[in-house]
Amino acid sequence: MAFTRTYDGDAPVRINKWLGQAGVCSRREAESLIADGLVSIDGEVVRDAGRKIEPGQTLTLNDTAQAALASGMTIVLHKPVGYVSGQPEPGKVPAVRLLKPANKVGQGETPARDASLPPIGRLDEDSRGLLLLSSDGVVAKAVIGPQSDLDKEYVVEVAGTVTEARLSRLRYGLELDGRQLKPARVTQIAPQQLRFILKEGRNRQIRRMCELVGLEVVDLHRIRIGPLSLGDLPEGRWRHLTPSEREVLIISARP
């Protein structure tokens, strides 16, 4: 289905700049789509790469443009403990090794063994849950780009006494590596279980936050990235990100 969006800005802006800022595609990709005649404004095909869109006008990317933008592959993986997200050190097993036909859920091709599918965000070896592996630059920008507004949700089992004072410090008031952390949403959902919702992803952040308040993380499970939930995908299994999930992910990442 064609992609359609109405420009709600206050002043005219170049199409490639607007699409780039909105996270739909890069400026270079937008220029290529315009050159191929795949972009229209209010039903008129755009041929000029310098064309501006006016407030209230509607831009459409046709089906061919959508297919071109979605040509990069994104995998949704339920990573178990014991696998590393990215390039492994000797003796470590990368999560991409799980992308086998026997572990697949749903339709779509299995990536080739030499496919380049870098992780989009960290998930430590001793943590489990939702991990995205992708060759799609637009998805990567949406999830980990400097302008991304996506939050991440974790269910964390801890050892130690959970008190309101400790929860308060976890929510606000901690520093890591000499830098103040952004406020976190932390709630207690069981005697030894906490829910964390973060808008940043510092190295081993939740484990280090808990250590600072006298708690030890026993299990850390990421269950959501922005609008994308792990759902009922079994541990160790994977599936392809759907086109509709991709679109919602990109739109939701805008501040």
XYZ file of N, CA and C in Angstrom:
765
model
N 0.844 -1.184 0.000
C 0.000 0.000 0.000
C 0.882 1.237 0.000
N 0.523 2.238 -0.814
C 1.318 3.449 -0.928
C 1.394 4.187 0.400
N 2.518 4.863 0.614
C 2.728 5.663 1.820
C 2.236 7.077 1.555
N 1.400 7.603 2.440
C 0.847 8.946 2.280
C 0.964 9.715 3.585
N 1.415 10.980 3.485
C 1.496 11.813 4.677
C 1.296 13.280 4.287
N 0.525 13.996 5.089
C 0.274 15.421 4.864
C 1.265 16.249 5.669
N 1.865 17.238 5.006
C 2.862 18.090 5.660
C 2.155 19.128 6.530
N 2.486 19.136 7.825
C 1.819 20.034 8.764
C 2.747 21.114 9.303
N 3.842 21.368 8.600
C 4.759 22.420 9.021
C 4.215 23.805 8.731
N 4.966 24.812 9.178
C 4.524 26.200 9.014
C 5.062 26.861 7.761
N 6.127 26.305 7.181
C 6.763 26.920 6.017
C 7.162 25.839 5.023
N 7.266 26.184 3.736
C 7.690 25.197 2.733
C 9.051 24.610 3.072
N 9.260 23.351 2.727
C 10.538 22.687 2.996
C 10.825 21.719 1.854
N 12.088 21.558 1.541
C 12.453 20.609 0.466
C 11.988 19.204 0.837
N 11.508 18.499 -0.153
C 10.963 17.159 0.076
C 12.008 16.243 0.699
N 13.229 16.259 0.149
C 14.246 15.334 0.672
C 14.579 15.644 2.129
N 14.600 16.929 2.492
C 14.882 17.302 3.875
C 13.763 16.844 4.801
N 12.525 17.049 4.385
C 11.383 16.665 5.220
C 11.334 15.160 5.442
N 11.510 14.382 4.367
C 11.476 12.926 4.501
C 12.616 12.432 5.382
N 13.775 13.095 5.288
C 14.901 12.716 6.142
C 14.639 13.010 7.602
N 14.109 14.205 7.887
C 13.813 14.582 9.265
C 12.718 13.708 9.865
N 11.778 13.282 9.018
C 10.676 12.443 9.497
C 11.096 10.991 9.681
N 12.317 10.634 9.238
C 12.793 9.265 9.396
C 12.237 8.291 8.374
N 11.617 8.821 7.310
C 11.051 7.937 6.292
C 12.161 7.327 5.453
N 13.149 8.134 5.106
C 14.295 7.672 4.335
C 15.382 8.728 4.447
N 16.557 8.440 3.927
C 17.620 9.437 3.928
C 17.360 10.453 2.815
N 18.049 11.591 2.887
C 17.888 12.604 1.834
C 18.309 12.046 0.485
N 19.395 11.284 0.478
C 19.863 10.695 -0.781
C 18.842 9.718 -1.337
N 18.247 8.919 -0.477
C 17.198 7.995 -0.931
C 16.010 8.764 -1.498
N 15.636 9.877 -0.848
C 14.517 10.684 -1.334
C 14.817 11.232 -2.719
N 16.033 11.720 -2.931
C 16.406 12.250 -4.245
C 16.344 11.167 -5.315
N 16.745 9.949 -4.960
C 16.687 8.837 -5.902
C 15.240 8.482 -6.248
N 14.367 8.492 -5.248
C 12.950 8.197 -5.496
C 12.314 9.252 -6.396
N 12.677 10.518 -6.175
C 12.150 11.594 -7.020
C 12.634 11.417 -8.455
N 13.921 11.099 -8.622
C 14.479 10.914 -9.965
C 13.793 9.779 -10.709
N 13.333 8.779 -9.970
C 12.660 7.626 -10.593
C 11.164 7.854 -10.775
N 10.673 9.038 -10.401
C 9.253 9.343 -10.581
C 8.331 8.601 -9.639
N 8.809 8.324 -8.427
C 8.040 7.516 -7.479
C 7.382 8.345 -6.373
N 7.530 9.679 -6.482
C 6.993 10.580 -5.464
C 5.990 11.526 -6.104
N 4.869 11.745 -5.441
C 3.880 12.706 -5.945
C 3.384 13.595 -4.816
N 2.962 14.795 -5.180
C 2.368 15.734 -4.237
C 0.989 16.116 -4.759
N -0.017 15.864 -3.932
C -1.416 16.117 -4.319
C -1.733 15.527 -5.684
N -1.203 14.321 -5.920
C -1.497 13.590 -7.149
C -0.594 13.908 -8.313
N 0.277 14.891 -8.206
C 1.183 15.275 -9.294
C 2.567 14.678 -9.047
N 3.084 13.913 -10.028
C 4.412 13.314 -9.893
C 5.471 14.406 -9.843
N 6.372 14.313 -8.871
C 7.440 15.292 -8.688
C 8.660 14.862 -9.494
N 9.230 15.790 -10.264
C 10.418 15.481 -11.073
C 11.638 16.295 -10.648
N 11.407 17.365 -9.900
C 12.469 18.277 -9.507
C 12.984 17.919 -8.113
N 14.270 17.573 -8.007
C 14.835 17.170 -6.721
C 14.831 18.311 -5.707
N 14.737 19.550 -6.192
C 14.721 20.689 -5.287
C 13.331 21.152 -4.905
N 12.321 20.399 -5.320
C 10.932 20.798 -5.063
C 10.653 20.869 -3.557
N 9.873 21.860 -3.161
C 9.459 22.008 -1.778
C 7.996 21.601 -1.622
N 7.678 21.076 -0.478
C 6.292 20.754 -0.162
C 5.731 21.891 0.687
N 4.503 22.296 0.381
C 3.861 23.410 1.074
C 2.998 22.892 2.221
N 2.784 23.724 3.250
C 1.887 23.317 4.344
C 0.525 22.885 3.823
N 0.060 21.737 4.298
C -1.238 21.224 3.897
C -1.217 20.315 2.681
N -0.093 20.257 1.978
C -0.013 19.371 0.819
C 0.257 17.933 1.270
N -0.173 16.990 0.453
C -0.032 15.568 0.777
C 0.955 14.906 -0.163
N 1.942 14.264 0.423
C 2.968 13.548 -0.347
C 2.658 12.056 -0.349
N 2.882 11.423 -1.490
C 2.659 9.981 -1.622
C 3.888 9.317 -2.216
N 4.316 8.235 -1.598
C 5.330 7.350 -2.168
C 4.595 6.130 -2.688
N 4.755 5.822 -3.970
C 3.979 4.709 -4.509
C 4.529 3.362 -4.040
N 3.861 2.303 -4.453
C 4.221 0.965 -3.965
C 5.663 0.581 -4.290
N 6.128 1.007 -5.471
C 7.506 0.695 -5.853
C 8.495 1.361 -4.914
N 8.206 2.620 -4.544
C 9.067 3.335 -3.599
C 9.076 2.644 -2.247
N 7.907 2.219 -1.789
C 7.805 1.521 -0.512
C 8.637 0.256 -0.513
N 8.553 -0.495 -1.620
C 9.313 -1.744 -1.711
C 10.812 -1.465 -1.696
N 11.226 -0.374 -2.368
C 12.643 -0.024 -2.408
C 13.160 0.341 -1.021
N 12.372 1.107 -0.259
C 12.793 1.520 1.069
C 12.833 0.355 2.043
N 11.954 -0.613 1.831
C 11.869 -1.746 2.747
C 12.776 -2.908 2.339
N 13.668 -2.659 1.347
C 14.502 -3.751 0.840
C 15.513 -4.238 1.879
N 15.874 -3.364 2.833
C 16.733 -3.807 3.914
C 15.979 -4.777 4.817
N 16.694 -5.723 5.383
C 16.060 -6.749 6.211
C 16.182 -6.416 7.687
N 15.096 -6.594 8.432
C 15.123 -6.421 9.883
C 14.556 -7.666 10.546
N 15.311 -8.210 11.475
C 14.931 -9.422 12.184
C 14.559 -9.080 13.622
N 13.455 -9.652 14.080
C 13.025 -9.544 15.471
C 13.410 -10.854 16.159
N 14.301 -10.780 17.134
C 14.830 -11.980 17.787
C 14.561 -11.931 19.284
N 14.160 -13.075 19.849
C 14.063 -13.212 21.305
C 15.375 -13.848 21.760
N 16.327 -12.991 22.120
C 17.674 -13.463 22.454
C 17.710 -14.132 23.822
N 18.271 -15.324 23.903
C 18.464 -15.956 25.222
C 19.748 -15.447 25.885
N 19.891 -15.745 27.158
C 21.150 -15.494 27.862
C 22.238 -16.351 27.218
N 23.453 -15.817 27.156
C 24.576 -16.594 26.642
C 24.992 -16.227 25.236
N 24.241 -15.366 24.562
C 24.582 -14.903 23.221
C 24.906 -13.416 23.284
N 25.902 -12.996 22.508
C 26.258 -11.581 22.470
C 25.573 -10.925 21.281
N 25.272 -9.640 21.425
C 24.518 -8.939 20.392
C 25.337 -8.714 19.131
N 26.577 -8.250 19.283
C 27.367 -7.851 18.130
C 28.547 -8.753 17.854
N 29.641 -8.127 17.398
C 30.847 -8.868 17.053
C 31.406 -9.550 18.299
N 31.523 -10.869 18.282
C 31.934 -11.568 19.501
C 33.441 -11.597 19.707
N 33.827 -11.672 20.978
C 35.208 -11.959 21.310
C 35.418 -13.467 21.160
N 36.664 -13.917 21.132
C 36.912 -15.365 21.018
C 36.172 -16.145 22.101
N 35.499 -17.196 21.699
C 34.776 -18.029 22.643
C 33.348 -17.605 22.890
N 32.934 -16.447 22.350
C 31.570 -15.962 22.521
C 30.737 -16.294 21.274
N 29.436 -16.434 21.464
C 28.549 -16.816 20.360
C 27.652 -15.633 19.992
N 27.685 -15.170 18.737
C 26.846 -14.038 18.345
C 25.389 -14.463 18.169
N 24.485 -13.550 18.480
C 23.055 -13.847 18.380
C 22.627 -14.196 16.956
N 23.354 -13.679 15.962
C 22.990 -13.943 14.571
C 23.045 -15.440 14.247
N 23.783 -16.222 15.053
C 23.859 -17.677 14.833
C 22.496 -18.363 15.027
N 21.590 -17.680 15.712
C 20.256 -18.255 15.947
C 19.348 -18.148 14.728
N 19.759 -17.403 13.709
C 18.896 -17.166 12.547
C 18.948 -18.350 11.590
N 18.343 -19.441 12.037
C 18.280 -20.686 11.263
C 16.828 -20.988 10.913
N 16.596 -21.728 9.846
C 15.212 -22.073 9.477
C 14.430 -22.729 10.609
N 15.098 -23.566 11.406
C 14.400 -24.277 12.474
C 13.904 -23.343 13.569
N 14.505 -22.153 13.671
C 14.117 -21.210 14.725
C 13.153 -20.135 14.234
N 12.822 -20.171 12.960
C 12.013 -19.101 12.367
C 10.539 -19.260 12.711
N 9.882 -18.097 12.921
C 8.439 -18.050 13.127
C 7.850 -17.206 12.000
N 6.874 -17.737 11.295
C 6.224 -16.975 10.231
C 6.922 -17.096 8.894
N 6.558 -16.194 7.976
C 7.035 -16.246 6.598
C 8.329 -15.456 6.438
N 8.952 -15.612 5.250
C 10.154 -14.858 4.926
C 11.376 -15.738 4.824
N 12.358 -15.245 4.066
C 13.577 -16.004 3.843
C 14.489 -15.977 5.067
N 15.272 -17.028 5.199
C 16.304 -17.061 6.233
C 17.535 -16.331 5.713
N 18.093 -15.407 6.481
C 19.280 -14.676 6.013
C 20.428 -15.625 5.694
N 21.232 -15.245 4.714
C 22.428 -16.020 4.390
C 23.403 -15.950 5.559
N 24.261 -16.951 5.673
C 25.199 -16.997 6.792
C 26.115 -15.777 6.827
N 26.420 -15.217 5.631
C 27.319 -14.069 5.577
C 26.564 -12.741 5.482
N 25.255 -12.760 5.743
C 24.468 -11.525 5.670
C 24.927 -10.541 6.754
N 24.976 -9.265 6.398
C 25.349 -8.226 7.361
C 24.091 -7.742 8.072
N 23.931 -8.163 9.315
C 22.763 -7.794 10.116
C 23.238 -7.338 11.494
N 23.750 -6.124 11.576
C 24.240 -5.637 12.867
C 23.104 -5.433 13.857
N 23.386 -5.538 15.139
C 22.355 -5.301 16.155
C 21.996 -3.827 16.225
N 20.715 -3.549 16.416
C 20.247 -2.173 16.564
C 20.024 -1.929 18.056
N 21.082 -1.559 18.739
C 21.037 -1.378 20.183
C 21.640 -2.570 20.912
N 22.066 -2.330 22.149
C 22.730 -3.362 22.946
C 21.731 -4.262 23.668
N 22.143 -5.492 23.889
C 21.505 -6.377 24.852
C 22.604 -7.315 25.319
N 22.984 -7.189 26.573
C 24.165 -7.872 27.085
C 24.049 -9.395 26.994
N 25.212 -10.043 27.063
C 25.271 -11.504 27.007
C 24.436 -12.136 28.113
N 24.430 -11.529 29.300
C 23.704 -12.112 30.420
C 22.283 -11.545 30.549
N 21.795 -10.903 29.494
C 20.414 -10.429 29.435
C 19.693 -11.128 28.292
N 18.377 -11.091 28.335
C 17.586 -11.753 27.293
C 16.457 -10.835 26.843
N 15.814 -11.251 25.742
C 14.657 -10.487 25.298
C 14.770 -9.955 23.886
N 14.033 -8.882 23.628
C 13.860 -8.332 22.289
C 15.150 -7.712 21.759
N 15.599 -8.216 20.611
C 16.787 -7.688 19.950
C 16.474 -7.553 18.464
N 16.800 -6.395 17.901
C 16.626 -6.171 16.468
C 17.977 -6.291 15.774
N 18.002 -7.048 14.675
C 19.178 -7.177 13.813
C 18.747 -6.656 12.442
N 19.483 -5.700 11.889
C 18.947 -5.047 10.694
C 20.025 -4.514 9.758
N 19.719 -4.581 8.452
C 20.529 -3.931 7.425
C 19.807 -2.701 6.887
N 18.716 -2.312 7.540
C 17.881 -1.187 7.128
C 18.322 0.059 7.889
N 18.965 0.986 7.181
C 19.488 2.182 7.824
C 18.416 3.079 8.412
N 17.235 3.085 7.805
C 16.156 3.926 8.326
C 15.654 3.380 9.658
N 15.554 2.059 9.765
C 15.148 1.442 11.029
C 16.202 1.706 12.105
N 17.473 1.576 11.732
C 18.545 1.832 12.696
C 18.477 3.258 13.225
N 18.259 4.216 12.322
C 18.163 5.618 12.741
C 16.965 5.822 13.661
N 15.860 5.149 13.365
C 14.649 5.294 14.177
C 14.869 4.782 15.600
N 15.635 3.706 15.738
C 15.791 3.066 17.051
C 16.931 3.668 17.852
N 18.068 3.926 17.219
C 19.250 4.359 17.979
C 19.821 5.680 17.497
N 19.160 6.349 16.550
C 19.644 7.637 16.075
C 19.581 8.695 17.172
N 20.370 9.766 17.042
C 20.429 10.783 18.097
C 19.106 11.507 18.338
N 18.212 11.505 17.352
C 16.923 12.186 17.505
C 15.796 11.226 17.897
N 16.115 9.945 18.073
C 15.066 8.968 18.369
C 14.413 9.230 19.716
N 13.090 9.097 19.754
C 12.345 9.313 20.996
C 11.744 8.000 21.513
N 12.231 6.878 21.014
C 11.678 5.592 21.432
C 12.156 5.220 22.837
N 11.256 4.661 23.634
C 11.666 4.134 24.935
C 11.780 2.617 24.851
N 12.421 2.046 25.853
C 12.591 0.596 25.931
C 12.098 0.130 27.286
N 11.445 -1.030 27.291
C 10.854 -1.553 28.527
C 11.507 -2.873 28.914
N 11.794 -3.009 30.213
C 12.471 -4.195 30.740
C 11.749 -4.692 31.992
N 11.703 -6.006 32.149
C 11.256 -6.607 33.392
C 12.500 -7.191 34.058
N 12.758 -6.753 35.302
C 14.030 -7.054 35.956
C 13.778 -7.709 37.308
N 14.373 -8.877 37.505
C 14.325 -9.544 38.809
C 15.573 -9.168 39.585
N 15.392 -8.787 40.841
C 16.528 -8.322 41.637
C 16.630 -9.092 42.953
N 17.835 -9.106 43.497
C 18.076 -9.610 44.848
C 18.362 -8.414 45.737
N 17.816 -8.437 46.929
C 17.962 -7.311 47.841
C 16.588 -6.777 48.213
N 16.551 -5.887 49.177
C 15.282 -5.344 49.656
C 14.886 -4.132 48.823
N 13.721 -4.216 48.205
C 13.212 -3.100 47.394
C 12.472 -2.141 48.324
N 12.963 -0.908 48.401
C 12.314 0.104 49.234
C 11.919 1.293 48.369
N 11.031 2.119 48.901
C 10.613 3.312 48.157
C 11.784 4.263 47.956
N 12.680 4.329 48.918
C 13.848 5.192 48.778
C 14.741 4.726 47.634
N 14.912 3.419 47.526
C 15.729 2.890 46.431
C 15.042 3.108 45.083
N 13.730 2.928 45.034
C 12.985 3.177 43.791
C 13.104 4.637 43.376
N 13.032 5.529 44.360
C 13.124 6.958 44.075
C 14.480 7.306 43.463
N 15.540 6.722 44.003
C 16.871 6.974 43.454
C 17.025 6.404 42.052
N 16.416 5.241 41.809
C 16.468 4.652 40.471
C 15.747 5.536 39.454
N 14.665 6.139 39.890
C 13.883 6.979 38.974
C 14.613 8.261 38.610
N 15.311 8.818 39.599
C 15.997 10.080 39.334
C 17.050 10.320 40.413
N 18.219 10.749 39.989
C 19.237 11.092 40.966
C 20.531 10.313 40.839
N 20.614 9.412 39.844
C 21.827 8.616 39.689
C 22.723 9.174 38.588
N 24.015 8.927 38.742
C 25.003 9.279 37.734
C 25.769 8.023 37.340
N 26.143 7.939 36.070
C 27.038 6.886 35.591
C 28.161 7.550 34.807
N 29.379 7.173 35.114
C 30.551 7.714 34.412
C 30.576 9.240 34.445
N 30.134 9.804 35.569
C 30.180 11.238 35.734
C 29.097 12.014 35.018
N 28.124 11.325 34.455
C 27.032 11.978 33.734
C 25.698 11.617 34.366
N 24.850 12.631 34.503
C 23.516 12.419 35.058
C 22.672 11.589 34.093
N 21.973 10.602 34.637
C 21.070 9.800 33.818
C 19.751 10.536 33.602
N 19.115 10.246 32.472
C 17.781 10.778 32.238
C 16.806 10.131 33.227
N 15.721 10.812 33.578
C 14.726 10.195 34.456
C 14.244 8.865 33.893
N 14.041 7.898 34.770
C 13.570 6.568 34.372
C 12.228 6.295 35.042
N 11.402 5.535 34.369
C 10.149 5.089 34.977
C 10.406 3.701 35.561
N 10.380 3.611 36.877
C 10.670 2.346 37.565
C 9.527 2.048 38.526
N 8.919 0.886 38.370
C 7.817 0.481 39.249
C 8.061 -0.940 39.750
N 7.550 -1.227 40.929
C 7.657 -2.566 41.498
C 6.413 -3.343 41.111
N 6.591 -4.493 40.435
C 5.451 -5.277 39.967
C 5.318 -6.614 40.704
N 6.303 -6.936 41.532
C 6.279 -8.129 42.391
C 7.333 -7.889 43.467
N 7.338 -8.706 44.542
C 8.295 -8.449 45.625
C 9.730 -8.259 45.160
N 10.191 -9.050 44.193
C 11.576 -8.921 43.716
C 11.626 -8.598 42.229
N 10.591 -8.001 41.704
C 10.531 -7.738 40.261
C 10.191 -6.276 39.996
N 10.995 -5.649 39.127
C 10.815 -4.246 38.774
C 10.591 -4.096 37.273
N 9.851 -3.053 36.919
C 9.691 -2.691 35.509
C 10.450 -1.384 35.271
N 11.367 -1.395 34.325
C 12.120 -0.211 33.932
C 11.677 0.239 32.539
N 11.447 1.534 32.373
C 11.215 2.118 31.053
C 12.217 3.253 30.896
N 13.118 3.083 29.931
C 14.236 4.017 29.740
C 14.181 4.658 28.362
N 14.750 5.858 28.280
C 14.894 6.523 26.986
C 16.361 6.715 26.623
N 17.220 5.938 27.235
C 18.634 5.930 26.870
C 19.147 4.514 27.088
N 20.337 4.242 26.579
C 20.859 2.887 26.679
C 22.348 2.874 26.949
N 22.741 3.358 28.108
C 24.151 3.348 28.472
C 24.604 1.909 28.727
N 25.900 1.686 28.657
C 26.448 0.345 28.796
C 26.058 -0.287 30.135
N 25.365 -1.421 30.066
C 24.914 -2.173 31.239
C 24.192 -1.258 32.240
N 23.391 -0.368 31.712
C 22.820 0.704 32.524
C 21.984 0.207 33.699
N 21.041 -0.686 33.441
C 20.142 -1.121 34.520
C 20.915 -1.867 35.603
N 21.822 -2.723 35.227
C 22.614 -3.467 36.222
C 23.427 -2.499 37.086
N 24.012 -1.501 36.449
C 24.836 -0.539 37.194
C 23.965 0.365 38.059
N 22.789 0.735 37.571
C 21.865 1.533 38.380
C 21.486 0.775 39.654
N 21.163 -0.497 39.479
C 20.759 -1.295 40.637
C 21.905 -1.444 41.639
N 23.116 -1.645 41.134
C 24.272 -1.756 42.029
C 24.434 -0.496 42.872
N 24.172 0.669 42.274
C 24.336 1.936 42.989
C 23.373 2.078 44.164
N 22.239 1.372 44.128
C 21.267 1.474 45.230
C 21.239 0.207 46.080
N 22.207 -0.695 45.883
C 22.304 -1.877 46.726
C 21.459 -3.055 46.296
N 21.087 -3.111 45.021
C 20.337 -4.247 44.495
C 21.184 -4.982 43.453
N 20.941 -6.272 43.320
C 21.657 -7.079 42.327
C 20.666 -7.626 41.310
N 20.961 -7.443 40.030
C 20.092 -7.957 38.975
C 20.310 -9.459 38.822
N 19.224 -10.203 38.942
C 19.258 -11.660 38.788
C 18.833 -12.047 37.372
N 17.889 -11.306 36.813
C 17.398 -11.583 35.463
C 16.937 -10.264 34.843
N 17.324 -10.042 33.578
C 16.931 -8.821 32.877
C 16.342 -9.217 31.531
N 15.090 -8.800 31.297
C 14.343 -9.242 30.130
C 13.766 -8.023 29.409
N 14.269 -7.706 28.222
C 13.708 -6.586 27.458
C 12.482 -7.078 26.695
N 11.360 -6.383 26.902
C 10.106 -6.849 26.307
C 9.530 -5.889 25.279
N 10.113 -4.694 25.145
C 9.533 -3.734 24.201
C 10.569 -2.695 23.773
N 10.508 -2.300 22.492
C 11.259 -1.172 21.952
C 10.241 -0.270 21.265
N 9.947 0.880 21.860
C 8.924 1.756 21.293
C 7.599 1.030 21.165
N 6.996 1.054 19.969
C 5.708 0.387 19.777
C 5.835 -1.116 19.513
N 7.070 -1.606 19.397
C 7.290 -3.015 19.052
C 7.482 -3.854 20.308
N 6.564 -4.787 20.540
C 6.629 -5.664 21.712
C 7.129 -7.048 21.327
N 7.759 -7.696 22.287
C 8.231 -9.067 22.068
C 7.065 -10.024 21.870
N 5.954 -9.737 22.559
C 4.766 -10.579 22.415
C 5.028 -12.005 22.839
N 4.492 -12.943 22.073
C 4.617 -14.356 22.439
C 5.709 -15.073 21.645
N 6.642 -14.320 21.067
C 7.751 -14.945 20.345
C 8.592 -15.752 21.335
N 8.731 -17.062 21.129
C 9.459 -17.887 22.101
C 10.944 -17.534 22.163
N 11.539 -17.783 23.311
C 12.964 -17.527 23.481
C 13.774 -18.371 22.504
N 14.744 -17.726 21.845
C 15.578 -18.411 20.870
C 15.009 -18.416 19.462
N 13.809 -17.882 19.284
C 13.171 -17.865 17.959
C 13.228 -16.463 17.366
N 12.982 -16.374 16.046
C 13.065 -15.089 15.348
C 11.996 -15.006 14.263
N 11.744 -13.774 13.840
C 10.815 -13.531 12.740
C 11.210 -12.241 12.024
N 10.606 -12.003 10.876
C 10.854 -10.763 10.142
C 9.966 -9.635 10.681
N 10.510 -8.423 10.729
C 9.710 -7.242 11.018
C 8.763 -7.012 9.849
N 7.484 -6.785 10.126
C 6.520 -6.583 9.043
C 6.593 -5.144 8.525
N 6.136 -4.900 7.277
C 6.126 -3.521 6.744
C 5.338 -2.552 7.619
N 4.214 -3.000 8.170
C 3.419 -2.099 9.006
C 4.151 -1.794 10.319
N 4.829 -2.785 10.895
C 5.616 -2.549 12.106
C 6.754 -1.571 11.822
N 7.367 -1.725 10.665
C 8.453 -0.819 10.275
C 7.957 0.620 10.203
N 6.826 0.811 9.567
C 6.288 2.163 9.410
C 5.956 2.788 10.766
N 5.294 2.018 11.640
C 4.932 2.541 12.956
C 6.173 2.841 13.784
N 7.188 1.994 13.674
C 8.440 2.192 14.404
C 9.086 3.517 13.993
N 9.117 3.771 12.690
C 9.742 4.989 12.169
C 8.960 6.235 12.597
N 7.649 6.159 12.480
C 6.819 7.311 12.847
C 6.924 7.596 14.346
N 6.943 6.539 15.160
C 6.965 6.700 16.623
C 8.289 7.254 17.128
N 9.346 7.134 16.332
C 10.666 7.589 16.768
C 10.827 9.096 16.709
N 9.919 9.780 16.028
C 10.045 11.233 15.897
C 9.767 11.917 17.235
N 10.641 12.875 17.640
C 10.412 13.567 18.904
C 9.140 14.408 18.881
